[in-house]
Coordinates of C-alpha atoms (C1' of nucleotides) in Angstrom, one line a residue:
Chain A
X1 CA -10.6 14.5 28.9
X2 CA -10.4 11.1 27.3
X3 CA -13.0 12.4 24.9
X4 CA -11.8 12.9 21.4
X5 CA -12.0 16.2 19.6
X6 CA -12.2 15.1 16.0
X7 CA -13.6 12.1 14.3
X8 CA -12.2 10.5 11.2
X9 CA -14.0 8.9 8.3
X10 CA -12.8 5.5 7.0
X11 CA -11.3 7.4 4.1
X12 CA -9.1 9.6 6.3
X13 CA -8.0 6.7 8.3
X14 CA -7.0 4.8 5.2
X15 CA -4.9 7.8 4.2
X16 CA -3.4 8.5 7.6
X17 CA -2.5 4.8 8.3
X18 CA -2.0 3.3 4.9
X19 CA -4.4 0.5 5.9
X20 CA -7.0 0.0 3.1
X21 CA -10.8 0.6 3.6
X22 CA -11.6 -3.0 3.0
X23 CA -9.0 -4.1 5.4
X24 CA -10.3 -1.9 8.1
X25 CA -13.8 -3.3 7.7
X26 CA -12.7 -6.9 7.6
X27 CA -10.6 -6.4 10.8
X28 CA -13.7 -5.0 12.5
X29 CA -15.6 -8.1 11.5
X30 CA -12.9 -10.6 12.3
X31 CA -11.1 -9.3 15.3
X32 CA -13.7 -6.9 16.7
X33 CA -11.3 -4.0 16.4
X34 CA -11.5 -1.2 15.7
X35 CA -15.2 -0.6 16.3
X36 CA -15.8 3.0 15.4
X37 CA -18.8 5.1 16.2
X38 CA -21.3 5.8 13.5
X39 CA -22.9 9.0 12.2
X40 CA -26.6 9.2 11.4
X41 CA -25.8 8.0 7.9
X42 CA -24.4 4.8 9.4
X43 CA -20.8 5.7 8.4
X44 CA -17.9 4.8 10.5
X45 CA -16.3 7.5 12.6
X46 CA -13.0 6.7 14.2
X47 CA -11.7 8.4 17.3
X48 CA -8.3 9.9 17.7
X49 CA -7.3 7.1 20.0
X50 CA -8.4 4.5 17.4
X51 CA -6.4 6.3 14.7
X52 CA -3.3 6.4 16.9
X53 CA -3.8 2.8 17.9
X54 CA -4.0 1.8 14.2
X55 CA -0.9 3.8 13.4
X56 CA 1.0 1.9 16.1
X57 CA -0.3 -1.4 14.7
X58 CA 0.8 -0.4 11.3
X59 CA 4.2 0.4 12.5
X60 CA 4.6 -2.9 14.3
X61 CA 3.5 -4.8 11.3
X62 CA 6.5 -3.3 9.6
X63 CA 8.6 -5.4 11.9
X64 CA 7.0 -8.5 10.6
X65 CA 4.2 -8.9 13.2
X66 CA 0.9 -10.0 12.0
X67 CA -2.6 -8.5 12.5
X68 CA -4.0 -11.6 14.1
X69 CA -1.7 -11.1 17.0
X70 CA -1.6 -7.3 17.2
X71 CA -5.3 -6.7 17.0
X72 CA -5.9 -8.5 20.2
X73 CA -3.8 -6.1 22.1
X74 CA -4.9 -2.9 23.8
X75 CA -2.7 0.2 24.2
X76 CA -0.8 -1.4 27.2
X77 CA -0.2 -4.6 25.2
X78 CA 1.3 -2.5 22.4
X79 CA 3.5 -0.8 24.9
X80 CA 4.9 -4.1 26.0
X81 CA 5.4 -5.3 22.5
X82 CA 7.2 -2.2 21.4
X83 CA 9.4 -2.4 24.5
X84 CA 10.2 -6.0 23.6
X85 CA 11.1 -5.2 20.0
X86 CA 13.3 -2.4 21.1
X87 CA 15.2 -4.5 23.5
X88 CA 15.7 -7.2 20.8
X89 CA 17.2 -4.8 18.4
X90 CA 20.6 -3.3 18.9
X91 CA 20.4 -0.2 21.0
X92 CA 20.6 3.1 19.3
X93 CA 24.2 3.5 20.4
X94 CA 26.7 5.4 18.3
X95 CA 27.5 8.6 20.1
X96 CA 27.3 10.3 16.8
X97 CA 23.7 9.3 16.1
X98 CA 22.5 10.2 19.6
X99 CA 23.8 13.7 19.0
X100 CA 21.9 14.0 15.8
X101 CA 18.7 12.9 17.4
X102 CA 19.1 15.5 20.1
X103 CA 19.6 18.2 17.6
X104 CA 16.5 17.1 15.8
X105 CA 14.5 17.2 18.9
X106 CA 15.8 20.7 19.5
X107 CA 14.7 21.8 16.1
X108 CA 18.0 23.3 15.4
X109 CA 18.5 23.3 11.6
X110 CA 21.9 25.0 11.8
X111 CA 23.3 22.6 14.3
X112 CA 21.9 19.7 12.3
X113 CA 23.6 20.8 9.2
X114 CA 26.9 21.2 11.0
X115 CA 26.7 17.8 12.6
X116 CA 25.9 16.1 9.2
X117 CA 28.7 18.0 7.6
X118 CA 31.2 16.9 10.2
X119 CA 30.3 13.3 9.7
X120 CA 30.4 13.7 5.9
X121 CA 33.8 15.3 6.0
X122 CA 35.4 12.7 8.2
X123 CA 33.8 9.7 6.6
X124 CA 33.6 10.6 3.0
X125 CA 30.4 10.3 1.0
X126 CA 29.9 6.6 0.8
X127 CA 30.6 5.8 4.5
X128 CA 28.6 8.8 5.5
X129 CA 25.6 7.3 3.8
X130 CA 26.2 3.8 5.0
X131 CA 27.4 4.4 8.5
X132 CA 25.6 7.6 9.5
X133 CA 22.5 8.2 7.5
X134 CA 21.2 4.7 7.2
X135 CA 21.7 3.9 10.9
X136 CA 20.2 7.3 11.8
X137 CA 17.0 6.5 9.9
X138 CA 16.8 3.2 11.8
X139 CA 17.3 5.0 15.1
X140 CA 14.6 7.5 14.3
X141 CA 12.1 4.6 13.7
X142 CA 13.0 3.2 17.1
X143 CA 12.9 6.6 18.8
X144 CA 9.4 7.0 17.4
X145 CA 8.3 3.6 18.7
X146 CA 9.7 4.6 22.1
X147 CA 7.6 7.8 21.9
X148 CA 10.8 10.0 22.0
X149 CA 10.3 11.6 18.6
X150 CA 7.2 13.0 16.8
X151 CA 6.2 12.1 13.3
X152 CA 6.7 15.7 12.2
X153 CA 10.2 15.6 13.5
X154 CA 10.8 12.7 11.2
X155 CA 9.6 14.6 8.3
X156 CA 11.7 17.5 9.3
X157 CA 14.8 15.4 9.5
X158 CA 14.0 13.8 6.2
X159 CA 13.8 17.1 4.5
X160 CA 17.0 18.3 6.0
X161 CA 18.7 15.1 4.8
X162 CA 17.3 15.4 1.3
X163 CA 18.6 19.0 1.2
X164 CA 22.0 18.0 2.5
X165 CA 22.4 15.1 0.0
X166 CA 21.4 17.2 -3.0
X167 CA 23.9 19.9 -2.1
X168 CA 26.8 17.5 -1.5
X169 CA 25.8 15.5 -4.6
X170 CA 26.6 18.5 -6.7
X171 CA 30.2 18.5 -5.5
X172 CA 30.8 15.0 -7.0
X173 CA 31.8 14.7 -10.6
X174 CA 28.9 13.6 -12.7
X175 CA 29.7 10.2 -14.3
X176 CA 28.7 10.0 -17.9
X177 CA 29.6 6.5 -19.2
X178 CA 28.2 3.1 -18.7
X179 CA 26.8 1.2 -16.9
X180 CA 23.7 3.3 -16.5
X181 CA 21.2 2.7 -13.7
X182 CA 17.6 4.0 -13.5
X183 CA 16.2 4.7 -10.1
X184 CA 12.6 5.0 -9.2
X185 CA 9.8 3.9 -6.9
X186 CA 6.5 2.5 -8.0
X187 CA 3.1 4.3 -7.4
X188 CA 2.2 3.9 -3.7
X189 CA 5.7 4.3 -2.6
X190 CA 6.6 7.9 -1.7
X191 CA 9.6 7.4 0.4
X192 CA 12.2 8.8 -2.0
X193 CA 15.0 9.4 0.4
X194 CA 16.2 5.8 -0.2
X195 CA 16.5 6.6 -3.9
X196 CA 18.6 9.6 -3.2
X197 CA 20.9 7.7 -0.9
X198 CA 21.3 5.1 -3.5
X199 CA 22.0 7.7 -6.2
X200 CA 24.6 9.2 -3.9
X201 CA 26.4 6.0 -3.3
X202 CA 26.3 5.1 -6.9
X203 CA 27.7 8.4 -8.0
X204 CA 30.4 8.2 -5.4
X205 CA 31.4 4.9 -7.1
X206 CA 31.4 6.6 -10.5
X207 CA 28.3 4.9 -11.7
X208 CA 25.9 6.9 -13.9
X209 CA 22.5 6.8 -12.3
X210 CA 19.3 8.6 -13.3
X211 CA 16.8 9.3 -10.7
X212 CA 13.1 9.5 -11.7
X213 CA 11.9 10.0 -8.1
X214 CA 8.8 8.5 -6.6
X215 CA 5.5 7.1 -7.9
X216 CA 6.5 6.2 -11.4
X217 CA 3.9 4.0 -13.1
X218 CA 5.3 0.7 -14.3
X219 CA 4.8 1.3 -18.0
X220 CA 6.8 4.5 -17.6
X221 CA 9.6 2.8 -15.8
X222 CA 9.8 0.4 -18.8
X223 CA 9.7 3.2 -21.3
X224 CA 12.4 5.2 -19.5
X225 CA 14.6 2.1 -19.2
X226 CA 14.3 1.7 -22.9
X227 CA 14.9 5.3 -23.9
X228 CA 17.8 5.8 -21.4
X229 CA 19.3 2.5 -22.4
X230 CA 20.0 1.5 -18.9
X231 CA 21.5 -1.8 -17.8
X232 CA 19.6 -2.0 -14.6
X233 CA 16.5 -0.6 -12.9
X234 CA 16.7 0.1 -9.2
X235 CA 13.6 0.2 -7.1
X236 CA 13.2 0.8 -3.4
X237 CA 10.4 -0.3 -1.2
X238 CA 10.0 1.2 2.2
X239 CA 8.5 -0.8 5.1
X240 CA 5.3 1.3 4.5
X241 CA 4.8 -0.3 1.1
X242 CA 2.0 -2.9 1.2
X243 CA 3.8 -6.3 1.9
X244 CA 1.3 -8.2 -0.2
X245 CA 2.0 -6.4 -3.4
X246 CA 5.7 -6.2 -3.4
X247 CA 6.5 -9.6 -5.0
X248 CA 3.7 -9.3 -7.5
X249 CA 4.8 -5.8 -8.5
X250 CA 8.4 -6.9 -9.0
X251 CA 7.3 -9.9 -11.1
X252 CA 5.1 -7.7 -13.2
X253 CA 7.9 -5.4 -13.9
X254 CA 10.2 -8.3 -14.6
X255 CA 7.8 -9.5 -17.2
X256 CA 7.6 -6.2 -18.9
X257 CA 11.3 -5.4 -19.0
X258 CA 13.6 -7.1 -21.5
X259 CA 15.6 -10.0 -20.0
X260 CA 18.9 -8.2 -20.4
X261 CA 17.8 -5.4 -18.2
X262 CA 18.5 -6.3 -14.6
X263 CA 16.3 -5.3 -11.7
X264 CA 17.6 -4.3 -8.3
X265 CA 15.4 -4.0 -5.4
X266 CA 16.2 -2.5 -2.0
X267 CA 14.8 -0.9 1.1
X268 CA 13.2 -2.2 4.2
X269 CA 10.2 -3.5 2.4
X270 CA 12.2 -6.3 0.6
X271 CA 14.0 -7.4 3.8
X272 CA 11.9 -10.4 4.3
X273 CA 11.4 -11.4 0.6
X274 CA 12.8 -14.9 -0.1
X275 CA 12.7 -16.1 -3.6
X276 CA 12.9 -13.6 -6.4
X277 CA 12.3 -14.0 -10.1
X278 CA 15.2 -14.6 -12.4
X279 CA 17.1 -11.4 -13.1
X280 CA 16.1 -9.7 -9.9
X281 CA 18.7 -8.9 -7.3
X282 CA 18.1 -7.7 -3.8
X283 CA 20.4 -5.4 -1.9
X284 CA 19.6 -5.5 1.8
X285 CA 21.9 -2.7 2.6
X286 CA 23.4 -0.2 0.3
X287 CA 26.8 -1.7 0.8
X288 CA 25.9 -4.7 -1.2
X289 CA 24.8 -3.0 -4.3
X290 CA 25.6 -5.5 -7.1
X291 CA 28.1 -3.3 -8.7
Chain B
X1 CA -1.8 -5.8 -32.6
X2 CA -4.6 -3.9 -30.9
X3 CA -4.5 -6.7 -28.3
X4 CA -3.3 -5.7 -24.9
X5 CA -0.3 -7.4 -23.3
X6 CA -1.1 -6.9 -19.7
X7 CA -4.3 -6.6 -17.7
X8 CA -4.7 -4.4 -14.7
X9 CA -6.7 -5.1 -11.5
X10 CA -9.0 -2.4 -10.2
X11 CA -6.4 -1.8 -7.5
X12 CA -3.6 -1.1 -9.9
X13 CA -5.9 1.2 -11.9
X14 CA -6.7 3.1 -8.8
X15 CA -3.0 3.6 -8.1
X16 CA -2.0 4.5 -11.7
X17 CA -4.8 6.9 -12.3
X18 CA -5.6 8.3 -8.9
X19 CA -9.3 7.4 -9.4
X20 CA -10.8 5.5 -6.5
X21 CA -12.1 1.9 -6.7
X22 CA -15.6 2.9 -5.9
X23 CA -15.5 5.7 -8.4
X24 CA -14.4 3.3 -11.1
X25 CA -17.2 0.9 -10.3
X26 CA -19.8 3.7 -10.2
X27 CA -18.7 5.1 -13.5
X28 CA -19.1 1.7 -15.1
X29 CA -22.7 1.5 -13.7
X30 CA -23.6 5.1 -14.7
X31 CA -21.9 5.9 -17.9
X32 CA -21.1 2.4 -19.2
X33 CA -17.4 3.1 -19.2
X34 CA -15.0 1.6 -18.6
X35 CA -16.3 -1.9 -18.9
X36 CA -13.3 -4.2 -18.2
X37 CA -13.0 -7.9 -18.8
X38 CA -13.4 -10.3 -16.0
X39 CA -11.3 -13.2 -14.7
X40 CA -12.8 -16.4 -13.6
X41 CA -13.2 -15.0 -10.2
X42 CA -15.4 -12.3 -11.6
X43 CA -12.8 -9.6 -10.9
X44 CA -12.3 -6.6 -13.2
X45 CA -9.4 -6.7 -15.6
X46 CA -8.7 -3.4 -17.4
X47 CA -6.8 -3.3 -20.6
X48 CA -3.8 -1.0 -21.4
X49 CA -6.1 1.0 -23.6
X50 CA -8.6 1.5 -20.9
X51 CA -5.9 2.5 -18.4
X52 CA -4.5 5.0 -20.8
X53 CA -8.0 6.4 -21.5
X54 CA -8.7 6.8 -17.8
X55 CA -5.4 8.6 -17.4
X56 CA -6.3 11.0 -20.1
X57 CA -9.7 11.6 -18.5
X58 CA -8.1 12.2 -15.2
X59 CA -5.8 14.8 -16.7
X60 CA -8.7 16.6 -18.4
X61 CA -10.6 16.7 -15.2
X62 CA -7.7 18.7 -13.8
X63 CA -8.7 21.4 -16.3
X64 CA -12.2 21.6 -14.7
X65 CA -14.0 19.2 -17.0
X66 CA -16.5 16.8 -15.5
X67 CA -16.9 13.1 -15.8
X68 CA -20.4 13.2 -17.1
X69 CA -19.1 14.8 -20.2
X70 CA -15.7 13.1 -20.6
X71 CA -17.0 9.6 -20.1
X72 CA -19.1 9.8 -23.2
X73 CA -16.1 10.4 -25.4
X74 CA -13.9 7.8 -27.2
X75 CA -10.3 8.3 -27.9
X76 CA -11.0 10.5 -30.9
X77 CA -13.3 12.6 -28.8
X78 CA -10.6 13.1 -26.2
X79 CA -8.2 14.1 -29.0
X80 CA -10.6 16.8 -30.0
X81 CA -11.1 18.1 -26.5
X82 CA -7.4 18.2 -25.8
X83 CA -6.8 20.1 -28.9
X84 CA -9.5 22.6 -28.0
X85 CA -8.1 23.1 -24.5
X86 CA -4.6 23.6 -25.9
X87 CA -5.8 26.3 -28.3
X88 CA -7.8 28.0 -25.6
X89 CA -4.8 28.3 -23.4
X90 CA -1.9 30.6 -24.2
X91 CA 0.5 28.8 -26.5
X92 CA 3.7 27.5 -25.0
X93 CA 5.6 30.5 -26.3
X94 CA 8.7 31.8 -24.6
X95 CA 11.7 30.8 -26.6
X96 CA 13.4 30.0 -23.4
X97 CA 10.9 27.4 -22.3
X98 CA 10.7 25.7 -25.7
X99 CA 14.4 25.2 -25.4
X100 CA 14.1 23.5 -22.1
X101 CA 11.4 21.2 -23.4
X102 CA 13.6 20.2 -26.2
X103 CA 16.5 19.4 -23.9
X104 CA 14.2 17.3 -21.7
X105 CA 13.1 15.3 -24.7
X106 CA 16.7 14.8 -25.6
X107 CA 17.4 13.5 -22.1
X108 CA 20.3 15.7 -21.8
X109 CA 21.0 16.3 -18.1
X110 CA 24.0 18.4 -18.6
X111 CA 22.3 20.7 -21.2
X112 CA 19.3 21.0 -18.9
X113 CA 21.4 22.1 -16.0
X114 CA 23.2 24.7 -18.1
X115 CA 19.9 26.1 -19.5
X116 CA 18.4 26.4 -16.0
X117 CA 21.6 28.0 -14.7
X118 CA 21.5 30.6 -17.5
X119 CA 18.0 31.6 -16.7
X120 CA 18.8 31.6 -13.0
X121 CA 21.8 33.9 -13.4
X122 CA 20.0 36.3 -15.6
X123 CA 16.8 36.5 -13.7
X124 CA 17.8 36.1 -10.1
X125 CA 16.2 33.5 -7.9
X126 CA 12.7 34.9 -7.5
X127 CA 12.1 35.7 -11.2
X128 CA 13.7 32.4 -12.1
X129 CA 11.0 30.6 -10.2
X130 CA 8.1 32.8 -11.2
X131 CA 8.9 33.4 -14.8
X132 CA 10.8 30.3 -15.8
X133 CA 10.0 27.3 -13.6
X134 CA 6.3 27.9 -13.0
X135 CA 5.5 28.5 -16.7
X136 CA 7.8 25.6 -17.6
X137 CA 5.7 23.2 -15.5
X138 CA 2.5 24.5 -17.1
X139 CA 4.1 24.0 -20.5
X140 CA 5.0 20.4 -19.6
X141 CA 1.4 19.7 -18.7
X142 CA 0.3 21.0 -22.1
X143 CA 3.0 19.1 -23.9
X144 CA 1.8 15.9 -22.2
X145 CA -1.7 16.6 -23.3
X146 CA -0.5 17.1 -26.9
X147 CA 1.4 13.8 -26.7
X148 CA 4.7 15.5 -27.1
X149 CA 6.2 14.4 -23.8
X150 CA 6.0 11.2 -21.8
X151 CA 5.2 10.9 -18.1
X152 CA 8.6 9.6 -17.3
X153 CA 10.1 12.7 -18.9
X154 CA 8.0 14.8 -16.5
X155 CA 9.4 12.8 -13.6
X156 CA 12.8 13.3 -15.0
X157 CA 12.4 17.0 -15.3
X158 CA 10.9 17.2 -11.9
X159 CA 13.8 15.5 -10.3
X160 CA 16.3 17.7 -12.1
X161 CA 14.4 20.8 -10.9
X162 CA 14.3 19.6 -7.4
X163 CA 18.1 19.0 -7.5
X164 CA 18.7 22.4 -9.0
X165 CA 16.6 24.2 -6.5
X166 CA 18.2 22.5 -3.5
X167 CA 21.7 23.4 -4.7
X168 CA 20.9 27.0 -5.4
X169 CA 18.9 27.3 -2.2
X170 CA 22.1 26.7 -0.4
X171 CA 23.7 29.7 -1.9
X172 CA 21.2 32.0 -0.3
X173 CA 21.7 33.2 3.3
X174 CA 19.5 31.3 5.7
X175 CA 17.1 33.7 7.4
X176 CA 16.7 33.2 11.1
X177 CA 14.2 35.7 12.4
X178 CA 10.5 36.1 12.2
X179 CA 8.0 35.7 10.6
X180 CA 8.3 31.9 10.4
X181 CA 6.4 29.9 7.9
X182 CA 5.8 26.2 8.0
X183 CA 5.4 24.4 4.6
X184 CA 3.9 21.0 4.0
X185 CA 1.4 19.0 2.0
X186 CA -1.3 16.8 3.5
X187 CA -1.5 13.0 3.1
X188 CA -2.5 12.2 -0.5
X189 CA -0.6 15.1 -2.0
X190 CA 2.9 14.0 -3.0
X191 CA 3.7 16.8 -5.4
X192 CA 6.4 18.5 -3.3
X193 CA 8.0 20.6 -6.0
X194 CA 5.6 23.4 -5.3
X195 CA 6.7 23.4 -1.7
X196 CA 10.3 23.7 -2.7
X197 CA 9.5 26.6 -5.1
X198 CA 7.6 28.4 -2.4
X199 CA 10.5 27.8 0.1
X200 CA 12.9 29.2 -2.5
X201 CA 10.9 32.4 -3.1
X202 CA 10.3 32.9 0.6
X203 CA 14.0 32.6 1.3
X204 CA 14.9 34.9 -1.5
X205 CA 12.6 37.4 0.3
X206 CA 14.4 36.8 3.6
X207 CA 11.6 34.9 5.2
X208 CA 12.3 32.0 7.5
X209 CA 10.5 29.0 6.2
X210 CA 10.6 25.4 7.4
X211 CA 9.7 22.7 4.9
X212 CA 8.3 19.5 6.2
X213 CA 7.8 18.0 2.8
X214 CA 4.9 15.9 1.6
X215 CA 2.2 13.8 3.2
X216 CA 2.2 15.2 6.7
X217 CA -0.8 14.2 8.7
X218 CA -2.9 17.0 10.0
X219 CA -2.3 16.5 13.6
X220 CA 1.4 16.6 12.9
X221 CA 1.1 19.9 11.0
X222 CA -0.7 21.3 14.0
X223 CA 1.9 20.0 16.4
X224 CA 4.8 21.3 14.3
X225 CA 3.1 24.7 13.9
X226 CA 2.9 24.9 17.7
X227 CA 6.5 23.7 18.4
X228 CA 8.1 25.8 15.7
X229 CA 6.0 28.8 16.7
X230 CA 5.2 29.7 13.2
X231 CA 2.9 32.6 12.2
X232 CA 1.6 30.8 9.1
X233 CA 1.2 27.4 7.7
X234 CA 1.6 27.1 3.9
X235 CA 0.0 24.1 2.1
X236 CA 0.1 23.3 -1.6
X237 CA -2.5 21.3 -3.5
X238 CA -1.7 20.1 -7.0
X239 CA -4.3 19.5 -9.6
X240 CA -4.0 15.8 -8.8
X241 CA -5.4 16.2 -5.3
X242 CA -9.0 15.1 -5.1
X243 CA -11.1 18.2 -5.7
X244 CA -13.8 17.1 -3.3
X245 CA -11.6 16.9 -0.3
X246 CA -9.7 20.2 -0.6
X247 CA -12.2 22.5 1.1
X248 CA -13.0 20.1 3.8
X249 CA -9.4 19.4 4.5
X250 CA -8.6 23.1 4.8
X251 CA -11.5 23.7 7.0
X252 CA -10.5 20.8 9.2
X253 CA -7.0 22.2 9.6
X254 CA -8.4 25.7 10.2
X255 CA -10.5 24.3 13.1
X256 CA -7.4 22.6 14.6
X257 CA -5.0 25.5 14.4
X258 CA -5.2 28.4 16.8
X259 CA -6.9 31.4 15.2
X260 CA -3.7 33.5 15.3
X261 CA -1.9 31.1 13.0
X262 CA -2.7 31.9 9.4
X263 CA -3.1 29.4 6.7
X264 CA -1.9 29.9 3.2
X265 CA -3.0 27.6 0.4
X266 CA -1.6 27.5 -3.1
X267 CA -1.1 25.3 -6.1
X268 CA -3.3 24.4 -9.1
X269 CA -5.7 22.5 -6.9
X270 CA -7.0 25.6 -5.2
X271 CA -7.4 27.6 -8.4
X272 CA -11.1 27.2 -8.6
X273 CA -11.9 27.5 -4.9
X274 CA -14.1 30.4 -4.2
X275 CA -14.9 31.1 -0.5
X276 CA -12.4 30.2 2.1
X277 CA -12.8 30.0 5.8
X278 CA -11.7 32.9 7.9
X279 CA -8.0 33.2 8.3
X280 CA -7.2 31.2 5.2
X281 CA -5.5 33.0 2.3
X282 CA -5.0 31.8 -1.2
X283 CA -2.1 32.6 -3.4
X284 CA -2.9 31.7 -7.0
X285 CA 0.6 32.3 -8.1
X286 CA 3.7 32.6 -6.0
X287 CA 4.0 36.3 -6.8
X288 CA 1.1 37.0 -4.6
X289 CA 2.4 35.4 -1.5
X290 CA 0.8 37.4 1.3
X291 CA 4.1 38.6 2.6
Chain C
dT1 C1' 20.3 -30.3 11.5
dA2 C1' 18.7 -28.7 7.4
dG3 C1' 16.0 -29.0 3.4
dC4 C1' 11.8 -30.1 1.0
dA5 C1' 6.8 -31.4 0.1
dC6 C1' 2.3 -30.9 1.7
dA7 C1' -1.7 -29.3 4.6
dT8 C1' -3.7 -25.5 7.3
dT9 C1' -4.4 -20.9 8.7
dT10 C1' -4.2 -16.2 8.1
dT11 C1' -5.0 -12.3 5.5
dG12 C1' -6.0 -8.7 1.9
dT13 C1' -8.7 -7.5 -2.0
dC14 C1' -12.6 -7.7 -4.7
dC15 C1' -17.6 -8.4 -5.5
dT16 C1' -22.9 -6.3 -5.8
dA17 C1' -26.4 -2.7 -5.6
dG18 C1' -28.2 0.8 -3.0
dA19 C1' -28.0 5.2 -0.5
dC20 C1' -27.0 9.9 0.5
dA21 C1' -24.8 14.5 1.1
dA22 C1' -21.8 17.9 -0.7
dA23 C1' -20.3 20.3 -4.7
dA24 C1' -21.3 22.2 -9.1
dC25 C1' -24.3 24.1 -12.2
dA26 C1' -28.4 26.7 -14.0
dA27 C1' -32.0 29.8 -13.3
dA28 C1' -34.4 33.4 -11.1
dT29 C1' -34.4 37.3 -8.1
dT30 C1' -32.7 41.4 -5.7
Chain D
dA1 C1' -23.2 42.1 -10.7
dA2 C1' -24.1 39.7 -6.7
dT3 C1' -27.1 36.6 -4.0
dT4 C1' -30.6 33.1 -3.3
dT5 C1' -33.1 29.0 -4.9
dG6 C1' -33.7 24.6 -7.1
dT7 C1' -31.7 20.7 -9.8
dT8 C1' -28.2 17.6 -11.4
dT9 C1' -24.0 15.6 -10.9
dT10 C1' -20.7 13.1 -8.4
dG11 C1' -17.8 10.6 -4.9
dT12 C1' -17.8 7.9 -0.9
dC13 C1' -19.7 4.7 2.1
dT14 C1' -22.5 0.6 3.5
dA15 C1' -23.1 -5.0 4.0
dG16 C1' -21.5 -9.8 4.2
dG17 C1' -19.7 -13.1 1.3
dA18 C1' -16.0 -15.2 -1.5
dC19 C1' -11.5 -16.6 -2.9
dA20 C1' -6.5 -17.0 -3.8
dA21 C1' -1.9 -15.8 -2.3
dA22 C1' 1.2 -15.7 1.5
dA23 C1' 2.7 -17.3 5.8
dT24 C1' 2.9 -20.8 9.0
dG25 C1' 3.0 -25.5 10.7
dT26 C1' 3.8 -30.5 10.2
dG27 C1' 6.0 -34.6 8.7
dC28 C1' 9.3 -36.8 6.1
dT29 C1' 13.9 -37.6 4.1
dA30 C1' 18.8 -36.9 3.3

DNA sequence: TAGCACATTTTGTCCTAGACAAAACAAATT
DNA sequence: AATTTGTTTTGTCTAGGACAAAATGTGCTA
């Protein structure tokens, strides 16, 4: 029963958790977890349970918790910690958002689209993004931590939102003038929904934004900024983006772009960033876009 | 002049080329390339030129060329090889597609949308995808190899296409019945445009398809297939997906899904795959979707 | 109480050189 | 032309150590 069906190589675990190979090995050395089985070649084979445990740890790290503490805990300990975090955060609340979550759990595409559309119509584009979509995404994260929603359901919702935003985006007039903003994420960051939300808010405010989507190499961001003659480059970092690299990456881009080009950074990943290089601005929530 | 501005750690090179750390080190040992500088800590520092060279090699590998051959070549050698490949492949041709490329190079969003819309109206959804979008993406790859188009321009086009498809998708009736198809890509594969194209073709044929988007862990694909009660799971693999893992990944998924659930695989990555496990079907081009 | 400078701990990434199996290729056979 | 066999190529994984950047803790001052 407790026996696992499939075993995972260190490479698959890296992919499925976002935790680097080297990190996994050094954790094993330092904290004594996870200690996987080995095949006859001596290679690590992680069980389903270990994979799941690592995914939970990863998720908790996104809340600012550090490995040294988390890796001491067993499954029960993680349960407790998750419960604690949930109680510390504002409850899901918002009748509206609870409804959406229920519809997602019911896998009802049509109902979902209707619900979104209602909110959109009553709130208008900008408030819809700020007061419905953004809190919804938070709520989904919490629901996952509470075991109420599956990862694939998050993907499902995400796709539905992407589709919804694209279609409504088209109904807004396309701004043509200045200022121009370039939106992208760096390689390693694949969460592009944030970009789309930003694009939508900007367009609702009549700002001309160009979205390059995810995983754009730095030199290409620079080149695009030059050729599109933008005044600012907007990057988003999800909580999944490796904490360590964020500041360095931003500084590197800052060094490459001309000083008159501003850099805006947003997303959950930059939440806890303190000091930023000159000419870099942070927007914690979309409301505070520096425009 | 020839001096490089910025130096790249092995980690950044991995991210920007998709070539693994270990692979980079083993290439250096075996083929004597690339040999980066070192910092005082002894860590590798790759130059811009080396990075660019590796990106070109990576791209050529997508055409089926192997490292042993490619790593002997200098920049001039790569030039020759790229030229050879271009001449071997059908020329870009198609007045239509040349036009689109020009508009992309001019960064003209409005013109691009108009062009796409013209094709879409005259060809209908399915032919638009098969005879315009698919060849266009091929042509872009070639134009990149010929140095005629920048990577960021590919991203730009990609985003425009995604936006276009989402908006037109909405004009089609949403099929509700059977058969149901689940679409996704596995972790490591972020090229989701193929999924969207597949979704669009399927919907044009009245098939009910559910798109989970990119980077869905295998167990979640399985879970979603069960809960959505789909008859088939469709995966796409771009040429950027590590060749080595494709067969293994497909087999692993095959082993996890119940036998009555079919698996369809598509995309450039599966082009050269010969034998497939029982119950796995390949669609080389979208025209041959097994439905 | 808040801000700042400094010391300590934690943490992720990178190093070397060797090993091995799976995939790709080439050659020979049915 | 398709299948079997042998050979070469190739990517991924191993170990234990090292180091700097980030995060945290402590003491001092305004």
